[in-house]
Amino acid sequence: MEVKTSPSKKSAAPPPISSELEVRIRKRFLNPEGSFILNTHFRALAGFTILFGASGAGKTTLLDCIAGLNDPDDGRVAVGGEDLYDSEKKRNVAAWKRRIGYVFQELALFPHLTAEENVAYGLPTLTPAERLARTGHILQTFRIEHVRDRRPAQISGGERQRVALARALVTEPRALLLDEPLAALDRPTKSHILADLRQWNQNHRVPILYVTHSSEEVFALGDEVIVLDAGRIVAQGRPHEVMRAPRLETVAQLSGFENIFDAAVVALHEDRGTMTCRLGTGTVELETPLVRAEVGSRLRVGIRAGDLLLATQSPKGLSARNVVAGTIRGLEQRDVIVSAFVDCGGTEFEVHLTLAAREALKAAPGKKVWLVVKTHSCHLMSG
Amino acid sequence: MNWEAFWLTVRLAAIVSVLLIAIGIPIAYWIAHSRWRWKFLVEAVVALPIVLPPTVLGFYVLLALGSRSPLGRWWESLTGHTLAFTFEGLVIGSLIYSLPFAVQPFAASFGAVDPKLLRASASLGQSPARTFWRVVLPLSKAGLVTGFALSFAHTLGEFGVVLMVGGNIPGVTRTISIDIYDQVQAAQYASANWTAIVLLLISFAALSIVYGINRRPWAVGPWK
């Protein structure tokens, strides 16, 4: 009965959408590379907001400050208009009174409690009947009813993940913080859990701050993404708008590349996350990953010789987007690696082959070949 | 076998080890979580009874309980008699004597609880007190049993402190270890032997419990 009435009540009268999360935090923090100042200011509306950044960028420190598990040096944290932390008003609500759900990277399930007891942990003030109903419902939502009587050590990683999510969500938090909660899972498990989480968020319109350093997850979840680097927000917006910009490589990173070309952007394909670049003064055009650039802007493209493939016939049915016809100009053997220099309409590529590949291809100067270049083998830096 | 002395000793050890759970838990929690820079001094004081000769400890306890000390006078004004050479005095002396045997295992097990669990508990809306009750205590079960058993066994076998603080009053402060000493003094070796064996067996049983639990964290309790 309980289980049936509570969701229908919600769909009839959705909770007020006042649970906007406002975060303005300054805090000195340490990571293995030194001391940084976390300095951020953003608002998160109901739905997913992705916090993206390399490890050490300050993501976990930021979440800890929002949850009240760590104190900022100054700033303000408010949810639904209520101040949880305000350095000016000297206000700092204790973590356990904030009603902000937090799923840690390490999950931190209680080892002495069963899955069901873990989930019910945050509901001690409810009557046993209500607690049972709420717990039962969330166990069902996250498909973990079958492990309800088992301890965390006795269930799989994906199940533990679901228990940790259910445990945080069942308390009906005003905002939800997820710190790389799916990092350790395989892809199918990951996408199932994300689907269930999205489903939950349909009925509970609260802001979800989702920390990740996987760009794949950014695109999978992507409502709004905030890119954090060394404690500062360096980009914010929709994934396609902001995600590619930080992927521009630095000169140092490209210095080890055998093939570096000046290139001009010919076309942008934002729908599929790629763009077309023409190399040098020749005619070769490559489909490369999308970076924040405009048509006509000049970049440099780096490609490792070991990432290139050669074919002796025009290849068909390839996943690689770029196939360029060319002619072998010369071969050089260094130890067990053969460098083939391939001329493609005036642009020369260096390709690394094994000795066996040279034999199989019967590679020799003057031979006609097709060069295969994967989009993601093209590394871009500003020109 | 002097059953009067035996039951007196068991009663003393039981009272002391139960009281030490109540006294030891807050001290141990403070030791496990305090960041006070002088904490090590408190730890050293708590550990003193391990290294101090029981006669030294007993001597100071006797002074503290006597009618010249403020504590002794206060007790006398309440009850009309001094604490020295009474069972209550013996309890106080034994509490101090066995304190480290309770506090150290408690503090070690509190400190071993993963701080992430405490953070998780706070994020689920539970106060520090509730967190202690629902997470720290259950996960420290082995340490609690260890501290209880060690302080029980340690009190059971004390001699020097008892002699200094309690004297040797049959039915009031004569414990079995004192009784064994008396019997040996009176050349009653057979009788002393029986009493000694009982003490040996109880101590062995207590330590077996301690090592049994610590062999595997979850060897005690309803779960496998």
Coordinates of C-alpha atoms in Angstrom, one line a residue:
Chain A
M1 CA 0.0 0.0 0.0
E2 CA 2.6 2.5 1.2
V3 CA 4.8 1.7 -1.8
K4 CA 1.9 2.4 -4.2
T5 CA 0.6 5.6 -2.8
S6 CA 3.9 7.5 -2.3
P7 CA 5.0 7.7 -5.9
S8 CA 1.5 8.5 -7.2
K9 CA 1.2 11.3 -4.6
K10 CA 4.4 12.7 -6.0
S11 CA 3.4 12.7 -9.6
A12 CA 0.2 14.5 -8.7
A13 CA 2.0 17.3 -6.9
P14 CA 5.7 17.5 -7.8
P15 CA 7.9 18.9 -5.1
P16 CA 8.8 22.6 -5.5
I17 CA 11.7 23.2 -7.9
S18 CA 13.4 25.6 -5.5
S19 CA 16.3 23.2 -4.9
E20 CA 18.8 25.2 -6.8
L21 CA 22.3 24.7 -5.6
E22 CA 24.5 27.8 -5.3
V23 CA 28.2 27.4 -4.7
R24 CA 30.8 30.0 -4.2
I25 CA 33.9 28.6 -2.5
R26 CA 37.4 29.6 -2.0
K27 CA 39.7 27.2 -0.3
R28 CA 43.4 26.4 -0.3
F29 CA 44.0 22.7 -1.0
L30 CA 46.9 20.4 -1.5
N31 CA 47.4 17.7 -4.1
P32 CA 50.5 15.8 -5.0
E33 CA 51.6 18.6 -7.3
G34 CA 51.5 21.3 -4.7
S35 CA 49.1 23.8 -3.2
F36 CA 46.2 25.3 -5.1
I37 CA 43.4 27.7 -4.5
L38 CA 40.0 26.2 -5.2
N39 CA 38.1 29.2 -6.4
T40 CA 34.7 28.5 -7.9
H41 CA 31.3 30.0 -8.3
F42 CA 28.4 28.3 -10.0
R43 CA 24.8 27.4 -9.8
A44 CA 23.4 23.9 -10.4
L45 CA 19.8 23.5 -11.3
A46 CA 17.7 20.3 -11.0
G47 CA 19.2 17.6 -13.2
F48 CA 22.8 16.6 -13.9
T49 CA 25.7 19.0 -13.7
I50 CA 29.0 17.3 -14.5
L51 CA 32.1 18.4 -12.7
F52 CA 34.9 17.4 -15.0
G53 CA 38.6 17.6 -14.5
A54 CA 41.8 15.6 -14.0
S55 CA 42.6 14.1 -10.7
G56 CA 43.9 16.7 -8.4
A57 CA 41.8 19.5 -9.9
G58 CA 40.0 20.0 -6.6
K59 CA 36.7 18.2 -7.4
T60 CA 36.5 16.1 -4.2
T61 CA 37.5 19.1 -2.1
L62 CA 34.7 21.0 -3.7
L63 CA 32.1 18.3 -3.0
D64 CA 33.4 18.0 0.6
C65 CA 32.9 21.7 1.1
I66 CA 29.3 21.5 -0.3
A67 CA 28.5 18.5 2.0
G68 CA 30.0 20.2 5.0
L69 CA 32.7 17.6 5.5
N70 CA 35.4 20.2 4.9
D71 CA 35.3 23.9 5.6
P72 CA 36.0 26.5 2.8
D73 CA 38.2 29.4 3.6
D74 CA 35.3 31.7 2.6
G75 CA 32.3 31.8 0.4
R76 CA 28.7 30.6 0.4
V77 CA 26.9 27.4 -0.1
A78 CA 23.1 27.5 -0.4
V79 CA 20.5 25.0 -1.5
G80 CA 16.9 26.0 -2.3
G81 CA 17.7 29.5 -1.0
E82 CA 18.8 28.3 2.4
D83 CA 22.3 29.1 3.5
L84 CA 24.3 26.1 4.6
Y85 CA 27.6 28.0 4.7
D86 CA 28.2 31.7 4.6
S87 CA 31.5 33.1 5.7
E88 CA 30.0 36.6 6.0
K89 CA 27.1 35.6 8.2
K90 CA 29.4 33.2 10.1
R91 CA 27.0 30.5 9.3
N92 CA 28.1 26.8 8.9
V93 CA 25.4 24.1 9.2
A94 CA 26.8 20.8 10.4
A95 CA 27.1 18.2 7.7
W96 CA 24.6 15.9 9.3
K97 CA 21.9 18.7 9.2
R98 CA 22.4 19.7 5.6
R99 CA 20.3 17.0 3.9
I100 CA 22.7 16.7 1.0
G101 CA 23.2 13.2 -0.3
Y102 CA 26.8 12.2 -1.0
V103 CA 28.0 9.0 -2.7
F104 CA 31.7 8.6 -2.3
Q105 CA 34.2 7.2 -4.7
E106 CA 34.9 4.5 -2.2
L107 CA 31.2 4.0 -1.5
A108 CA 31.8 3.6 2.3
L109 CA 29.1 1.1 2.8
F110 CA 28.7 0.0 6.4
P111 CA 30.4 -3.5 6.5
H112 CA 28.5 -4.7 9.5
L113 CA 25.1 -4.0 8.0
T114 CA 23.1 -5.8 5.3
A115 CA 22.3 -4.1 2.0
E116 CA 18.8 -3.4 3.3
E117 CA 20.1 -2.1 6.7
N118 CA 22.6 0.1 4.8
V119 CA 19.8 1.6 2.8
A120 CA 17.6 2.1 5.8
Y121 CA 20.5 3.7 7.8
G122 CA 19.5 7.3 7.1
L123 CA 15.8 6.8 8.1
P124 CA 15.9 6.1 11.9
T125 CA 13.1 8.6 12.7
L126 CA 10.5 6.9 10.5
T127 CA 8.1 4.3 11.9
P128 CA 9.2 0.7 11.1
A129 CA 6.3 0.4 8.5
E130 CA 7.3 3.6 6.7
R131 CA 10.9 2.7 6.8
L132 CA 10.2 -0.7 5.3
A133 CA 8.1 0.8 2.6
R134 CA 10.6 3.5 1.6
T135 CA 13.5 1.0 1.7
G136 CA 11.6 -1.6 -0.3
H137 CA 10.7 0.9 -2.9
I138 CA 14.2 2.1 -3.5
L139 CA 15.6 -1.4 -3.5
Q140 CA 13.1 -2.2 -6.2
T141 CA 14.0 1.0 -8.2
F142 CA 17.7 0.1 -8.1
R143 CA 17.1 -3.6 -8.7
I144 CA 18.8 -4.8 -5.6
E145 CA 16.0 -6.6 -3.7
H146 CA 17.7 -9.9 -4.2
V147 CA 20.7 -8.9 -2.2
R148 CA 18.8 -7.1 0.6
D149 CA 20.0 -9.6 3.3
R150 CA 23.6 -9.7 2.3
R151 CA 26.5 -7.7 3.6
P152 CA 28.6 -5.5 1.3
A153 CA 31.4 -8.0 1.2
Q154 CA 29.1 -10.6 -0.2
I155 CA 27.8 -8.7 -3.2
S156 CA 29.3 -7.6 -6.6
G157 CA 30.8 -4.2 -7.3
G158 CA 27.8 -3.1 -9.3
E159 CA 25.4 -4.1 -6.6
R160 CA 27.5 -2.3 -4.0
Q161 CA 27.3 0.8 -6.2
R162 CA 23.5 0.5 -6.4
V163 CA 23.3 0.1 -2.6
A164 CA 25.4 3.2 -2.1
L165 CA 23.2 5.2 -4.4
A166 CA 20.0 3.9 -2.9
R167 CA 21.2 4.6 0.6
A168 CA 21.8 8.3 -0.3
L169 CA 18.6 8.7 -2.4
V170 CA 16.2 7.1 0.1
T171 CA 16.7 10.0 2.5
E172 CA 15.3 12.4 -0.2
P173 CA 18.2 14.8 -0.2
R174 CA 17.9 18.4 -1.4
A175 CA 20.9 17.9 -3.6
L176 CA 23.0 14.9 -4.6
L177 CA 26.8 14.7 -4.8
L178 CA 28.3 11.8 -6.8
D179 CA 32.1 11.5 -6.7
E180 CA 33.1 9.3 -9.6
P181 CA 30.6 6.7 -8.4
L182 CA 30.8 4.5 -11.5
A183 CA 34.5 4.7 -12.2
A184 CA 35.2 1.1 -11.2
L185 CA 32.4 -0.5 -13.2
D186 CA 32.3 -2.0 -16.7
R187 CA 30.4 -0.2 -19.3
P188 CA 27.1 -2.1 -19.5
T189 CA 26.7 -2.0 -15.7
K190 CA 27.5 1.6 -15.8
S191 CA 24.9 2.5 -18.3
H192 CA 22.2 0.5 -16.6
I193 CA 22.8 2.3 -13.3
L194 CA 22.9 5.7 -15.0
A195 CA 19.5 4.9 -16.6
D196 CA 18.0 4.0 -13.2
L197 CA 19.5 7.2 -11.7
R198 CA 18.0 9.3 -14.5
Q199 CA 14.7 7.6 -13.9
W200 CA 14.9 8.5 -10.2
N201 CA 15.8 12.1 -11.1
Q202 CA 12.6 12.4 -13.2
N203 CA 10.6 12.0 -10.0
H204 CA 13.0 13.9 -7.7
R205 CA 13.9 17.1 -9.3
V206 CA 17.1 17.9 -7.4
P207 CA 20.5 19.1 -8.6
I208 CA 22.9 16.3 -9.1
L209 CA 26.6 17.2 -9.1
Y210 CA 28.4 14.4 -10.8
V211 CA 32.2 14.3 -10.7
T212 CA 34.1 12.4 -13.3
H213 CA 37.3 12.4 -15.2
S214 CA 36.0 10.3 -18.0
S215 CA 34.9 12.4 -21.0
E216 CA 32.8 9.5 -22.1
E217 CA 30.6 9.9 -19.1
V218 CA 30.3 13.6 -19.7
F219 CA 28.7 13.0 -23.1
A220 CA 26.5 10.2 -21.8
L221 CA 25.0 12.3 -19.0
G222 CA 25.7 15.8 -20.4
D223 CA 23.2 18.4 -19.4
E224 CA 25.6 20.9 -18.2
V225 CA 29.3 20.5 -17.6
I226 CA 31.8 22.5 -15.5
V227 CA 35.4 21.9 -16.3
L228 CA 37.7 22.3 -13.3
D229 CA 41.5 22.7 -13.6
A230 CA 43.8 23.4 -10.7
G231 CA 40.9 24.6 -8.6
R232 CA 39.4 27.0 -11.2
I233 CA 36.5 26.7 -13.5
V234 CA 38.0 26.9 -17.0
A235 CA 34.9 26.2 -19.0
Q236 CA 31.2 25.7 -18.4
G237 CA 28.3 24.9 -20.7
R238 CA 26.9 22.0 -22.7
P239 CA 29.3 19.1 -23.3
H240 CA 29.8 19.7 -27.0
E241 CA 30.5 23.4 -26.4
V242 CA 33.2 23.0 -23.8
M243 CA 34.5 19.5 -23.8
R244 CA 36.9 19.6 -26.7
A245 CA 38.7 22.7 -25.9
P246 CA 40.9 21.3 -23.1
R247 CA 42.0 18.5 -25.4
L248 CA 44.3 20.8 -27.3
E249 CA 47.8 19.4 -26.7
T250 CA 50.8 21.5 -25.6
V251 CA 54.0 21.7 -27.7
A252 CA 55.7 19.5 -25.2
Q253 CA 53.1 16.8 -25.5
L254 CA 53.4 16.9 -29.3
S255 CA 57.2 17.0 -29.4
G256 CA 57.4 13.2 -29.5
F257 CA 55.2 12.9 -32.6
E258 CA 56.9 11.8 -35.8
N259 CA 54.2 13.6 -37.9
I260 CA 53.4 17.2 -37.2
F261 CA 51.5 19.2 -39.8
D262 CA 50.2 22.7 -40.0
A263 CA 46.5 22.5 -40.7
A264 CA 43.4 24.6 -41.3
V265 CA 39.9 23.9 -40.1
V266 CA 37.7 23.2 -43.1
A267 CA 34.4 22.2 -41.5
L268 CA 33.0 21.5 -38.0
H269 CA 30.7 18.5 -37.3
E270 CA 29.5 19.2 -33.8
D271 CA 26.8 16.5 -34.1
R272 CA 29.4 13.8 -34.2
G273 CA 32.1 15.5 -32.2
T274 CA 34.6 15.8 -35.1
M275 CA 35.9 18.3 -37.6
T276 CA 37.7 18.3 -40.9
C277 CA 41.2 19.7 -41.2
R278 CA 43.3 20.2 -44.4
L279 CA 46.9 19.5 -43.9
G280 CA 49.6 21.9 -44.9
T281 CA 49.5 23.2 -48.5
G282 CA 48.5 19.8 -50.0
T283 CA 45.1 18.3 -50.6
V284 CA 44.9 15.8 -47.7
E285 CA 41.9 16.3 -45.5
L286 CA 41.5 14.5 -42.2
E287 CA 38.6 14.0 -39.9
T288 CA 39.9 14.9 -36.4
P289 CA 38.4 15.3 -32.9
L290 CA 36.5 18.4 -32.4
V291 CA 38.2 21.2 -30.5
R292 CA 36.9 24.7 -29.9
A293 CA 37.9 26.3 -33.1
E294 CA 36.4 28.2 -36.0
V295 CA 36.3 27.3 -39.7
G296 CA 39.5 28.7 -41.2
S297 CA 41.5 28.8 -38.0
R298 CA 45.0 27.4 -38.1
L299 CA 46.1 24.5 -35.9
R300 CA 48.8 21.8 -35.8
V301 CA 48.0 18.2 -36.0
G302 CA 50.3 15.5 -34.5
I303 CA 50.1 11.8 -35.4
R304 CA 52.3 9.1 -34.1
A305 CA 54.0 7.0 -36.8
G306 CA 53.0 3.9 -34.8
D307 CA 49.3 4.9 -35.0
L308 CA 49.1 4.8 -38.8
L309 CA 48.1 1.8 -40.9
L310 CA 49.1 0.9 -44.4
A311 CA 47.0 -1.1 -46.9
T312 CA 48.0 -2.3 -50.3
Q313 CA 44.4 -2.1 -51.6
S314 CA 41.7 0.5 -51.0
P315 CA 40.3 -0.8 -47.7
K316 CA 36.5 -1.1 -47.2
G317 CA 34.2 -1.3 -44.2
L318 CA 36.6 0.4 -41.9
S319 CA 35.7 2.3 -38.7
A320 CA 38.6 4.7 -39.3
R321 CA 37.3 7.8 -40.9
N322 CA 40.4 8.7 -43.0
V323 CA 41.8 6.7 -45.9
V324 CA 44.3 8.5 -48.0
A325 CA 45.9 7.2 -51.2
G326 CA 49.7 7.6 -51.5
T327 CA 53.0 6.2 -52.7
I328 CA 55.9 4.9 -50.7
R329 CA 58.9 7.2 -51.3
G330 CA 61.4 5.3 -49.1
L331 CA 62.0 2.9 -46.3
E332 CA 64.5 3.0 -43.5
Q333 CA 65.1 0.2 -41.0
R334 CA 66.1 1.1 -37.4
D335 CA 66.6 -2.0 -35.3
V336 CA 63.3 -3.9 -35.7
I337 CA 61.2 -1.0 -36.8
V338 CA 60.8 0.0 -40.4
S339 CA 59.9 3.6 -41.1
A340 CA 58.0 4.0 -44.4
F341 CA 57.8 7.5 -45.8
V342 CA 54.5 7.8 -47.8
D343 CA 53.8 10.7 -50.1
C344 CA 50.1 11.7 -50.3
G345 CA 49.7 14.4 -52.8
G346 CA 52.6 16.5 -51.5
T347 CA 52.2 15.7 -47.8
E348 CA 54.6 13.1 -46.5
F349 CA 53.7 10.8 -43.6
E350 CA 56.1 8.6 -41.6
V351 CA 54.6 5.2 -40.8
H352 CA 56.1 2.6 -38.5
L353 CA 55.9 -1.0 -39.7
T354 CA 57.2 -4.2 -38.2
L355 CA 59.6 -6.3 -40.2
A356 CA 56.9 -8.9 -40.7
A357 CA 54.5 -6.2 -42.0
R358 CA 57.1 -5.0 -44.5
E359 CA 57.3 -8.6 -45.8
A360 CA 53.6 -9.1 -45.9
L361 CA 52.9 -5.8 -47.7
K362 CA 55.9 -6.3 -50.0
A363 CA 56.6 -2.6 -49.2
A364 CA 59.1 -1.0 -51.6
P365 CA 59.7 2.5 -52.9
G366 CA 57.2 3.4 -55.6
K367 CA 54.5 1.0 -54.3
K368 CA 51.0 2.4 -54.2
V369 CA 49.4 2.2 -50.7
W370 CA 46.4 3.5 -48.7
L371 CA 47.1 5.2 -45.4
V372 CA 44.5 4.7 -42.7
V373 CA 44.2 7.4 -39.9
K374 CA 41.8 7.0 -37.0
T375 CA 40.2 10.3 -35.9
H376 CA 41.4 9.9 -32.4
S377 CA 45.0 9.3 -33.5
C378 CA 45.0 13.0 -34.6
H379 CA 46.2 15.2 -31.7
L380 CA 45.6 18.9 -32.0
M381 CA 47.3 21.9 -30.7
S382 CA 46.8 25.6 -31.4
G383 CA 48.8 26.8 -34.3
Chain B
M1 CA 40.3 -23.4 48.3
N2 CA 39.1 -20.3 50.0
W3 CA 35.7 -19.7 48.3
E4 CA 35.1 -16.5 50.2
A5 CA 38.3 -15.0 48.7
F6 CA 37.5 -16.5 45.3
W7 CA 34.0 -14.9 45.0
L8 CA 35.3 -11.6 46.4
T9 CA 37.9 -11.5 43.7
V10 CA 35.4 -12.4 40.9
R11 CA 33.0 -9.8 42.2
L12 CA 35.8 -7.2 42.2
A13 CA 37.0 -8.1 38.7
A14 CA 33.5 -8.0 37.4
I15 CA 32.6 -4.6 38.9
V16 CA 35.9 -3.1 37.8
S17 CA 35.7 -4.4 34.2
V18 CA 32.1 -3.3 33.8
L19 CA 32.9 0.2 35.2
L20 CA 36.0 0.3 32.9
I21 CA 33.7 -0.1 29.9
A22 CA 31.8 3.0 31.0
I23 CA 34.9 5.0 32.0
G24 CA 37.2 3.7 29.3
I25 CA 35.0 4.3 26.2
P26 CA 34.9 8.1 26.5
I27 CA 38.7 8.3 27.3
A28 CA 39.4 5.9 24.4
Y29 CA 37.2 7.9 22.0
W30 CA 39.0 11.1 23.0
I31 CA 42.4 9.5 22.5
A32 CA 41.3 8.1 19.1
H33 CA 40.0 11.3 17.7
S34 CA 41.5 14.3 19.6
R35 CA 44.1 16.4 17.7
W36 CA 45.3 18.2 20.8
R37 CA 49.0 18.5 20.6
W38 CA 49.6 17.4 24.2
K39 CA 47.5 14.3 23.8
F40 CA 50.6 12.1 24.1
L41 CA 50.9 13.1 27.7
V42 CA 47.4 11.9 28.5
E43 CA 48.2 8.6 26.7
A44 CA 51.4 8.3 28.8
V45 CA 49.4 8.8 32.0
V46 CA 46.8 6.3 31.0
A47 CA 49.6 3.8 30.2
L48 CA 51.5 4.4 33.5
P49 CA 50.0 1.5 35.4
I50 CA 51.5 -1.0 32.9
V51 CA 55.0 -0.1 33.9
L52 CA 54.7 1.2 37.4
P53 CA 55.4 -1.3 40.3
P54 CA 51.9 -2.0 41.8
T55 CA 53.3 -1.0 45.2
V56 CA 54.1 2.5 43.9
L57 CA 50.6 2.8 42.4
G58 CA 49.1 1.3 45.6
F59 CA 51.0 3.7 47.7
Y60 CA 49.7 6.8 45.9
V61 CA 46.2 5.4 45.8
L62 CA 46.4 4.8 49.5
L63 CA 47.5 8.4 50.1
A64 CA 44.7 9.7 47.9
L65 CA 42.1 7.7 49.7
G66 CA 43.3 8.4 53.2
S67 CA 41.7 10.9 55.5
R68 CA 44.4 13.5 54.8
S69 CA 43.5 13.9 51.1
P70 CA 40.6 16.0 49.9
L71 CA 39.1 12.9 48.2
G72 CA 39.4 10.8 51.4
R73 CA 37.9 13.6 53.5
W74 CA 35.0 14.1 51.1
W75 CA 34.2 10.4 51.1
E76 CA 34.4 10.3 54.9
S77 CA 32.0 13.3 55.2
L78 CA 29.6 11.4 53.0
T79 CA 29.8 7.9 54.5
G80 CA 31.5 8.3 57.9
H81 CA 34.4 6.0 57.2
T82 CA 37.5 6.2 55.1
L83 CA 38.0 4.5 51.7
A84 CA 41.3 2.9 52.6
F85 CA 41.0 -0.8 53.6
T86 CA 37.5 -1.1 52.2
F87 CA 36.1 -3.0 49.2
E88 CA 35.2 0.4 47.6
G89 CA 38.8 1.5 48.0
L90 CA 39.9 -1.7 46.3
V91 CA 37.6 -1.0 43.4
I92 CA 39.0 2.5 42.9
G93 CA 42.6 1.2 43.1
S94 CA 41.8 -1.5 40.6
L95 CA 40.1 0.9 38.2
I96 CA 43.3 2.8 37.9
Y97 CA 45.5 -0.3 37.9
S98 CA 43.5 -1.9 35.0
L99 CA 42.6 1.3 33.1
P100 CA 45.2 0.9 30.3
F101 CA 44.1 -2.7 29.7
A102 CA 40.6 -1.4 28.8
V103 CA 41.5 2.0 27.2
Q104 CA 44.2 0.8 24.8
P105 CA 42.2 -1.9 23.0
F106 CA 39.2 0.4 22.9
A107 CA 41.2 3.3 21.4
A108 CA 42.9 1.0 18.9
S109 CA 39.6 -0.3 17.7
F110 CA 37.9 3.1 17.5
G111 CA 40.9 4.4 15.6
A112 CA 40.6 1.5 13.2
V113 CA 37.1 2.4 12.1
D114 CA 37.4 3.8 8.6
P115 CA 36.8 7.6 8.8
K116 CA 34.9 7.4 5.5
L117 CA 32.2 5.5 7.3
L118 CA 31.9 8.4 9.7
R119 CA 31.6 10.8 6.8
A120 CA 29.0 8.6 5.2
S121 CA 27.0 8.6 8.4
A122 CA 27.1 12.4 8.7
S123 CA 26.0 12.7 5.0
L124 CA 23.0 10.5 5.8
G125 CA 21.9 12.9 8.5
Q126 CA 23.2 11.1 11.6
S127 CA 24.7 13.1 14.5
P128 CA 28.1 12.2 15.8
A129 CA 26.5 10.5 18.9
R130 CA 24.3 8.4 16.7
T131 CA 27.2 7.6 14.5
F132 CA 29.2 6.4 17.4
W133 CA 26.4 4.2 18.6
R134 CA 25.4 2.8 15.2
V135 CA 28.8 2.5 13.5
V136 CA 31.8 2.9 15.8
L137 CA 30.6 0.7 18.6
P138 CA 29.4 -2.2 16.5
L139 CA 32.6 -2.2 14.4
S140 CA 34.7 -2.0 17.6
K141 CA 33.2 -5.1 19.1
A142 CA 36.4 -7.1 19.1
G143 CA 38.3 -4.3 20.9
L144 CA 35.5 -3.9 23.4
V145 CA 35.5 -7.6 24.3
T146 CA 39.3 -7.6 24.4
G147 CA 39.4 -4.6 26.8
F148 CA 36.8 -6.2 29.0
A149 CA 38.5 -9.6 29.2
L150 CA 41.9 -8.1 29.7
S151 CA 40.9 -5.8 32.5
F152 CA 38.9 -8.6 34.1
A153 CA 41.9 -11.0 34.0
H154 CA 44.3 -8.3 35.1
T155 CA 42.2 -7.3 38.1
L156 CA 41.7 -11.0 39.0
G157 CA 45.5 -11.4 39.4
E158 CA 46.4 -8.1 41.1
F159 CA 48.4 -8.3 44.3
G160 CA 50.5 -5.3 45.1
V161 CA 47.8 -2.7 44.8
V162 CA 45.4 -4.8 46.8
L163 CA 47.9 -5.3 49.6
M164 CA 48.7 -1.6 49.8
V165 CA 45.1 -0.2 49.5
G166 CA 43.0 -3.0 50.9
G167 CA 45.2 -4.8 53.3
N168 CA 44.2 -8.4 54.0
I169 CA 40.7 -8.4 55.6
P170 CA 38.8 -11.6 55.1
G171 CA 35.6 -11.1 53.2
V172 CA 36.3 -7.5 52.5
T173 CA 39.7 -7.1 50.8
R174 CA 41.3 -10.5 50.9
T175 CA 41.5 -11.6 47.2
I176 CA 42.7 -15.0 46.0
S177 CA 46.2 -13.8 45.1
I178 CA 46.6 -12.6 48.7
D179 CA 45.1 -15.8 49.9
I180 CA 47.6 -17.8 47.9
Y181 CA 50.4 -15.8 49.5
D182 CA 48.9 -16.4 53.0
Q183 CA 48.7 -20.1 52.3
V184 CA 52.3 -20.3 51.2
Q185 CA 53.4 -18.3 54.2
A186 CA 51.5 -20.9 56.3
A187 CA 53.2 -23.7 54.3
Q188 CA 49.8 -25.0 53.1
Y189 CA 51.2 -25.9 49.6
A190 CA 48.4 -28.2 48.6
S191 CA 45.7 -25.7 49.2
A192 CA 47.8 -22.9 47.6
N193 CA 48.2 -25.2 44.6
W194 CA 44.4 -25.6 44.1
T195 CA 43.8 -21.9 44.3
A196 CA 46.7 -21.1 41.9
I197 CA 45.4 -23.6 39.3
V198 CA 41.9 -22.0 39.4
L199 CA 43.5 -18.6 38.8
L200 CA 45.7 -20.0 36.1
L201 CA 42.7 -21.6 34.3
I202 CA 40.5 -18.5 34.5
S203 CA 43.3 -16.3 33.2
F204 CA 44.0 -18.7 30.4
A205 CA 40.3 -18.8 29.5
A206 CA 40.2 -15.0 29.4
L207 CA 43.2 -14.7 27.2
S208 CA 41.9 -17.4 24.9
I209 CA 38.8 -15.3 24.4
V210 CA 40.9 -12.3 23.5
Y211 CA 43.1 -14.1 21.0
G212 CA 40.1 -16.0 19.7
I213 CA 38.2 -12.9 18.8
N214 CA 41.2 -11.1 17.3
R215 CA 42.0 -14.0 15.1
R216 CA 39.2 -12.9 12.8
P217 CA 37.4 -9.6 13.2
W218 CA 33.9 -11.2 13.0
A219 CA 34.5 -14.4 14.9
V220 CA 32.1 -13.1 17.7
G221 CA 28.6 -12.1 17.2
P222 CA 25.5 -13.5 15.4
W223 CA 27.0 -13.5 11.9
K224 CA 29.4 -16.0 10.4

